[in-house]
mmCIF file of C-alpha atoms in Angstrom:
data_model
loop_
_atom_site.group_PDB
_atom_site.id
_atom_site.type_symbol
_atom_site.label_atom_id
_atom_site.label_comp_id
_atom_site.label_asym_id
_atom_site.label_seq_id
_atom_site.Cartn_x
_atom_site.Cartn_y
_atom_site.Cartn_z
ATOM 1 C CA MET A 11 42.815 58.727 -15.417
ATOM 2 C CA ALA A 12 40.837 59.031 -12.229
ATOM 3 C CA THR A 13 37.848 57.748 -14.123
ATOM 4 C CA ALA A 14 39.672 54.624 -15.293
ATOM 5 C CA ALA A 15 40.884 53.927 -11.759
ATOM 6 C CA GLY A 16 37.324 54.399 -10.454
ATOM 7 C CA LYS A 17 35.966 51.941 -13.014
ATOM 8 C CA THR A 18 38.592 49.366 -12.084
ATOM 9 C CA ALA A 19 37.774 49.697 -8.367
ATOM 10 C CA ASN A 20 34.037 49.418 -9.116
ATOM 11 C CA GLU A 21 34.632 46.396 -11.344
ATOM 12 C CA ALA A 22 36.768 44.767 -8.631
ATOM 13 C CA ARG A 23 34.036 45.438 -6.070
ATOM 14 C CA THR A 24 31.382 44.168 -8.458
ATOM 15 C CA ASN A 25 33.390 41.017 -9.197
ATOM 16 C CA SER A 26 33.974 40.356 -5.510
ATOM 17 C CA ASP A 27 30.282 41.002 -4.810
ATOM 18 C CA LEU A 28 29.324 38.573 -7.567
ATOM 19 C CA GLU A 29 31.733 35.968 -6.248
ATOM 20 C CA ALA A 30 30.291 36.385 -2.749
ATOM 21 C CA ASP A 31 26.756 36.089 -4.138
ATOM 22 C CA ILE A 32 27.728 32.947 -6.055
ATOM 23 C CA ARG A 33 29.259 31.407 -2.925
ATOM 24 C CA GLN A 34 26.115 32.254 -0.971
ATOM 25 C CA LEU A 35 23.921 30.740 -3.720
ATOM 26 C CA LYS A 36 25.993 27.556 -3.703
ATOM 27 C CA ALA A 37 25.655 27.335 0.086
ATOM 28 C CA ASP A 38 21.898 27.897 -0.174
ATOM 29 C CA ILE A 39 21.575 25.238 -2.876
ATOM 30 C CA ASP A 40 23.537 22.748 -0.752
ATOM 31 C CA LYS A 41 21.314 23.529 2.234
ATOM 32 C CA LEU A 42 18.140 23.097 0.154
ATOM 33 C CA THR A 43 19.444 19.830 -1.301
ATOM 34 C CA LYS A 44 20.046 18.452 2.185
ATOM 35 C CA GLN A 45 16.604 19.576 3.344
ATOM 36 C CA LEU A 46 14.929 17.965 0.317
ATOM 37 C CA ALA A 47 16.810 14.729 0.963
ATOM 38 C CA GLN A 48 15.627 14.719 4.575
ATOM 39 C CA ILE A 49 12.041 15.400 3.499
ATOM 40 C CA GLY A 50 12.248 12.592 0.946
ATOM 41 C CA GLU A 51 13.555 10.140 3.531
ATOM 42 C CA HIS A 52 10.831 11.165 5.963
ATOM 43 C CA GLY A 53 8.146 10.809 3.287
ATOM 44 C CA TYR A 54 9.440 7.372 2.267
ATOM 45 C CA GLY A 55 9.488 6.195 5.868
ATOM 46 C CA THR A 56 5.964 7.452 6.467
ATOM 47 C CA ALA A 57 4.656 5.834 3.282
ATOM 48 C CA ARG A 58 6.374 2.544 4.135
ATOM 49 C CA ARG A 59 4.925 2.519 7.656
ATOM 50 C CA ALA A 60 1.439 3.250 6.286
ATOM 51 C CA ALA A 61 1.789 0.432 3.744
ATOM 52 C CA VAL A 62 2.912 -2.047 6.415
ATOM 53 C CA GLU A 63 0.017 -1.039 8.657
ATOM 54 C CA GLY A 64 -2.400 -1.405 5.738
ATOM 55 C CA VAL A 65 -1.090 -4.869 4.918
ATOM 56 C CA GLU A 66 -1.401 -5.953 8.545
ATOM 57 C CA GLN A 67 -4.949 -4.621 8.713
ATOM 58 C CA LEU A 68 -5.927 -6.405 5.486
ATOM 59 C CA ARG A 69 -4.341 -9.623 6.718
ATOM 60 C CA ALA A 70 -6.299 -9.419 9.972
ATOM 61 C CA GLN A 71 -9.546 -8.753 8.079
ATOM 62 C CA GLY A 72 -8.843 -11.651 5.718
ATOM 63 C CA GLU A 73 -8.173 -14.024 8.592
ATOM 64 C CA ALA A 74 -11.367 -12.915 10.338
ATOM 65 C CA ALA A 75 -13.398 -13.447 7.157
ATOM 66 C CA PHE A 76 -11.800 -16.870 6.619
ATOM 67 C CA ASP A 77 -12.563 -17.888 10.205
ATOM 68 C CA SER A 78 -16.139 -16.711 9.772
ATOM 69 C CA LEU A 79 -16.563 -18.708 6.563
ATOM 70 C CA ARG A 80 -15.019 -21.768 8.183
ATOM 71 C CA GLY A 81 -17.479 -21.446 11.088
ATOM 72 C CA ASN A 82 -20.410 -21.083 8.684
ATOM 73 C CA ALA A 83 -19.291 -24.169 6.753
ATOM 74 C CA ARG A 84 -19.074 -26.163 9.990
ATOM 75 C CA ASP A 85 -22.575 -25.024 10.957
ATOM 76 C CA ILE A 86 -23.993 -26.053 7.569
ATOM 77 C CA GLU A 87 -22.222 -29.402 7.784
ATOM 78 C CA ALA A 88 -23.617 -30.000 11.275
ATOM 79 C CA GLN A 89 -27.128 -29.117 10.084
ATOM 80 C CA MET A 90 -26.837 -31.509 7.132
ATOM 81 C CA VAL A 91 -25.543 -34.339 9.330
ATOM 82 C CA ALA A 92 -28.376 -33.755 11.789
ATOM 83 C CA SER A 93 -30.926 -33.681 8.984
ATOM 84 C CA VAL A 94 -29.589 -36.921 7.460
ATOM 85 C CA ARG A 95 -29.671 -38.621 10.867
ATOM 86 C CA GLU A 96 -33.218 -37.441 11.533
ATOM 87 C CA LYS A 97 -34.625 -38.321 8.097
ATOM 88 C CA PRO A 98 -32.302 -40.731 6.294
ATOM 89 C CA VAL A 99 -34.818 -41.874 3.639
ATOM 90 C CA THR A 100 -35.799 -38.297 2.719
ATOM 91 C CA SER A 101 -32.145 -37.285 2.539
ATOM 92 C CA LEU A 102 -31.358 -40.234 0.288
ATOM 93 C CA ALA A 103 -34.259 -39.348 -2.022
ATOM 94 C CA ILE A 104 -33.117 -35.691 -2.211
ATOM 95 C CA ALA A 105 -29.542 -36.765 -2.971
ATOM 96 C CA ALA A 106 -30.752 -39.145 -5.706
ATOM 97 C CA GLY A 107 -32.912 -36.391 -7.237
ATOM 98 C CA ILE A 108 -30.032 -33.920 -7.278
ATOM 99 C CA GLY A 109 -27.773 -36.567 -8.816
ATOM 100 C CA PHE A 110 -30.374 -37.272 -11.514
ATOM 101 C CA LEU A 111 -30.634 -33.529 -12.355
ATOM 102 C CA PHE A 112 -26.835 -33.219 -12.619
ATOM 103 C CA ALA A 113 -26.764 -36.270 -14.903
ATOM 104 C CA LEU A 114 -29.402 -34.701 -17.163
ATOM 105 C CA LEU A 115 -27.502 -31.427 -17.326
ATOM 106 C CA ALA A 116 -24.195 -33.183 -17.971
ATOM 107 C CA ARG A 117 -25.571 -35.060 -20.984
ATOM 108 C CA ARG A 118 -26.579 -31.851 -22.769
#
């Protein structure tokens, strides 16, 4: 009978140890879940900030390129106006020739 009582005490200790281990595992899982959630939020915030900064940088580059193209177009326009004012007959002949070539190409 001493053996049966010993087994029961060992089983009770084993059950209580298992229950304690299960409680500890649940606590560890909860802690890990919270840590993963915090890491996910941090990663999302970092990615969002990087995306916003990238968009702002691209917008600034686009505006700079647009301004540059606009300046180049103004320069070309000014050169053409100056050329037409300096040599109006030559400019008229060039324009007529280009118009004639476009007409030939359009008929084909």
